[in-house]
Amino acid sequence: MSATVLEAPVGASVTPATYCYDAFDKQFVAERTAQFRDQVERRLAGLLTEEQFKPLRLMNGVYLQLHAYMLRVAIPYGTLSAVQLRRLADIAERFDKGYGHFTTRQNLQFNWPRLVEIPDILEQLAEVEMHAIQTSGNCIRNVTTDQWAGVAADEIMDPRPWCELLRQWSSLHPEFSFLPRKFKIAVTGSPVDRAAVATHDIGLRMKRDGEGRPGFEVLAGGGLGRTPILARTVRAFLPADELLAYVGAILRVYNRFGRRDNKFKARIKILVHEQGIEAFRAAVEAEYAAGEHAAEAALTRAELARIQAHFQPIGYEDDLPERDPGFDRAVFEDEVFAGWVRGNLVRHKVPGYAIVNISLKPVGGIPGDATAAQMRTVADLAERHGLGEIRVTHEQNLVLPHVRLRDVHAVWEALGEAGLATPNLGLISDIIACPGMDYCALATARSIPVAQAVARRFADLDRQRQIGDLKIKISGCINACGHHHVGHIGILGLEKKGVESYQITLGGDAGADAAIGKILGPGFAYDEITDAVETIVDTYLQGRNGPGETFLAFHARVGAAPFKEALYAAR
Amino acid sequence: MQHDENRLVFQDGQFTDDVWVDLPDDGPIPVEGPAIVTLVRLAGDDGEYFLHGGCRIGVRLRPEDRLGDLVPWMARLELIALNFEKFTDGRPYSAARLLRERMGYRGRLRATGEVLVDQYAAMRRCGFDSFVVAKGRALRSWQAARIEMSVRYQAPQESVLERRHARRAVLEVA
Amino acid sequence: MVSRVLTANHLASGDVVYLAADGWTPLLRDALIASDAAAEACLLGRAARDEEADIVVDPYLVEVEHSAGRIEAVHYRERFRARGPSVRPDLGKQALAGALA
Ligand code: SF4
């Protein structure tokens, strides 16, 4: 295999094993960009009212936020090439304020673009096969998946070709562009669900049937927000080539019968809940049975084969040993490096390679923010040591998915120089936080400074490691972009009597045993919330049966009582 | 009955005045039409007349009307109007596809209500071929808009998927 | 009687703006303050015209407190809006020299 790729100098283009646009895709994005430019011009000329323009701009990822417009760029299934990441850095500097924000839906947000310049930004994106199509609006949003797709050792199949197929199929879908509400699809190819599929409108779990044929367990009706509900199984096994037709049937039932009278009852979860899963399933199956799908299935097979060819692994060095002596020595000799390796490195399916996770949660930093310089550093490292590929995680971190063990130490050193070697992956300071009232027009309270204060309180790494696996997730309003419902400790910022107030939930879980956290009790003021989190953590540390009992296990064993006692008894 | 002065109809690539008249549920039935009635009226006491009479008829549906109720009149209907109460109400798109693809309807399929140029392509692809456009801002926007997409990823109409694999099939044969 | 100012976002740029004596200003401290219903109606009327003219979007009145030449929004949301992100003092209006004086 091509070993030259591995030594590529910075700036040389390394083509990663991910989807590349063909002429149709390029033309589609170019035309959509021109169409949006025309829409902006008609808005400025007064030919579109704000009411008419708003759904159009949202469907192309443009919000009007608290301080300015915001542009949400799609990063389909969280996969980026070095060239794309470098372009995002360029845009951040040229059109924005030198940074970007990676979101819980594997997207990137620019916080300060001017409306009149957004068409230019979209042209810049289109040049590197990117866009902002359907990153908002009541349509099918960017499809998300496992950030380690294609490289995780525990995977059944790489879900990304299916995500790409769904991306194309859902792009400007003529029937499903004005759904009752937004619609999110997530796919997992691994039994360890890192894509939180049960919290999506449609969740797809890759399976194989008795004869080894690929397919999906299809779930529907999950969602967080005001009414958190976990998705229910609609089909236990759907043959893979029926995917588009079946998803289309679900969407048609939802488009026709989903509630449009009340924004808060318009998600598909409410339809499934109100009809009951049996009636909903019957409606979907009836719609599906009424259609003729053979041609579409044949097309799906052909198209999938075409797309899958793009994802064939390329550039791996053959026959590397499981272990690398230089790497082992560095781990042995350098305690700090060893600590980062323990936390941030994950086993790769190819011997001699590792998955390197880059925390975007430096203590005191803004979760998910990266400066243009940092983006360039990561892009350079991906080209030099990572087959040109980067992943974005729903926990707002980045990943270099293919790094040779022998290069890991050099990568770590370079990350350290850029302030990107925080060794806190999965620890208490690796907090998910939505933008909250520092940026978001819908927010009821801030989330970022709460995350910063909690991370500072637990800055001591030994203490973090002693606490172990503990996920804190913070949302600045009931829309739950910070996934607080599925945080081990969830924090929801609300307004109470004219000030910010924070409600705590415990016991949520986004993984394969997904669970919605339970509200602990009355909320806490802005300057009380950090103490409250520390009290919760101390209660756990004092009560657990040794370090083997995780926070979630402890909570499952003892319930909320000891936490309530510790928090509220003194009040 | 008067034509509505405040709107034009876009069909077959041009704007024209509307020849169809919206009939209220209690108005007299014109001898020749062409008249658009509600489903209630179509299925009511005058139903027999509409089924066998000489007048050209169309029906206007609300999003909650059941498409199956149209079956007895399918052969007689020259026009079906689906109303977009708001342009953000996506139900008529599904109804249009069901009428065209499942129920075999071949007559005019008309979009009424809040019909804006930015939804024109999606409406047309779902089977609409007649568009009632309000004069004023909507019409000016309609005339100013320049951009239409030539690439589409989904059926109906030939999609990128079909174009890609049609080409491949040709190559494989060659 | 509470005092109010009128705010909106500039259509082309998205900037937060306030209605001033001679048009729109990015700074709350330069905003016209309405202290009675008639003055508010006047602000709303001017804003509606500029909304219709596609200069600004989403105009609305904001409650403020003011004394000795200092002006501050009553609600915390509007205080952040008048300044910029609390976690990035280098960005937004708070970063303009002397903007908050
Ligand atoms: S959860 Fe609320 S505050 Fe946070 S980003 Fe979403 S809408 Fe904004």
mmCIF file of C-alpha atoms in Angstrom, chain A residues 43-44 46 50 64-69 97 99 112-116 366 437-439 441 444 446 448-449 452 494-495 498-500, chain C residues 9-16 51 53-54 56-58 74-88 91-93:
data_model
loop_
_atom_site.group_PDB
_atom_site.id
_atom_site.type_symbol
_atom_site.label_atom_id
_atom_site.label_comp_id
_atom_site.label_asym_id
_atom_site.label_seq_id
_atom_site.Cartn_x
_atom_site.Cartn_y
_atom_site.Cartn_z
ATOM 1 C CA ARG A 43 -34.666 39.682 0.957
ATOM 2 C CA LEU A 44 -32.460 42.772 0.900
ATOM 3 C CA GLY A 46 -37.690 43.698 -0.075
ATOM 4 C CA GLU A 50 -38.644 38.370 7.062
ATOM 5 C CA LEU A 64 -30.318 35.374 13.842
ATOM 6 C CA GLN A 65 -28.842 34.932 17.314
ATOM 7 C CA LEU A 66 -28.417 37.089 20.370
ATOM 8 C CA HIS A 67 -25.618 39.282 18.979
ATOM 9 C CA ALA A 68 -25.444 38.516 15.270
ATOM 10 C CA TYR A 69 -26.262 36.029 12.562
ATOM 11 C CA LYS A 97 -13.760 36.481 14.490
ATOM 12 C CA TYR A 99 -12.728 30.873 15.783
ATOM 13 C CA TRP A 112 -20.465 36.486 13.698
ATOM 14 C CA PRO A 113 -21.049 36.310 9.940
ATOM 15 C CA ARG A 114 -22.768 39.195 8.162
ATOM 16 C CA LEU A 115 -25.807 38.168 6.157
ATOM 17 C CA VAL A 116 -24.513 39.913 3.053
ATOM 18 C CA ILE A 366 -15.224 27.253 26.050
ATOM 19 C CA MET A 437 -27.163 32.865 26.669
ATOM 20 C CA ASP A 438 -23.695 33.928 25.691
ATOM 21 C CA TYR A 439 -24.759 33.455 22.068
ATOM 22 C CA ALA A 441 -31.329 33.897 21.199
ATOM 23 C CA THR A 444 -33.011 31.211 29.333
ATOM 24 C CA ARG A 446 -25.889 30.835 30.323
ATOM 25 C CA ILE A 448 -20.607 28.092 29.067
ATOM 26 C CA PRO A 449 -19.508 29.902 32.258
ATOM 27 C CA GLN A 452 -15.944 26.707 32.935
ATOM 28 C CA LEU A 494 -33.708 28.421 33.435
ATOM 29 C CA GLU A 495 -34.976 31.816 34.453
ATOM 30 C CA GLY A 498 -35.618 37.388 36.841
ATOM 31 C CA VAL A 499 -32.337 35.582 37.497
ATOM 32 C CA GLU A 500 -30.565 32.523 36.126
ATOM 33 C CA ASN C 9 -31.130 43.731 14.567
ATOM 34 C CA HIS C 10 -29.691 45.314 11.474
ATOM 35 C CA LEU C 11 -30.897 43.224 8.524
ATOM 36 C CA ALA C 12 -27.750 43.174 6.411
ATOM 37 C CA SER C 13 -25.194 42.698 9.179
ATOM 38 C CA GLY C 14 -27.212 41.180 12.023
ATOM 39 C CA ASP C 15 -25.792 43.685 14.536
ATOM 40 C CA VAL C 16 -27.798 44.549 17.620
ATOM 41 C CA GLU C 51 -38.719 47.238 9.370
ATOM 42 C CA ALA C 53 -38.119 49.369 4.573
ATOM 43 C CA ASP C 54 -35.984 46.259 5.218
ATOM 44 C CA VAL C 56 -33.936 46.250 10.587
ATOM 45 C CA VAL C 57 -35.680 43.074 11.766
ATOM 46 C CA ASP C 58 -37.490 42.053 14.938
ATOM 47 C CA VAL C 74 -33.353 45.505 33.435
ATOM 48 C CA HIS C 75 -33.348 41.911 32.207
ATOM 49 C CA TYR C 76 -30.072 39.978 32.127
ATOM 50 C CA ARG C 77 -30.706 38.771 28.592
ATOM 51 C CA GLU C 78 -30.760 42.347 27.352
ATOM 52 C CA ARG C 79 -27.675 43.193 29.388
ATOM 53 C CA PHE C 80 -25.747 40.430 27.572
ATOM 54 C CA ARG C 81 -27.197 41.602 24.295
ATOM 55 C CA ALA C 82 -26.029 45.145 24.925
ATOM 56 C CA ARG C 83 -22.493 43.995 25.757
ATOM 57 C CA GLY C 84 -21.558 40.762 24.037
ATOM 58 C CA PRO C 85 -20.760 37.234 25.255
ATOM 59 C CA SER C 86 -19.895 37.223 28.966
ATOM 60 C CA VAL C 87 -17.279 34.557 28.265
ATOM 61 C CA ARG C 88 -15.537 36.591 25.553
ATOM 62 C CA LEU C 91 -15.849 40.390 21.468
ATOM 63 C CA GLY C 92 -19.057 42.304 20.870
ATOM 64 C CA LYS C 93 -19.892 45.808 21.911
#
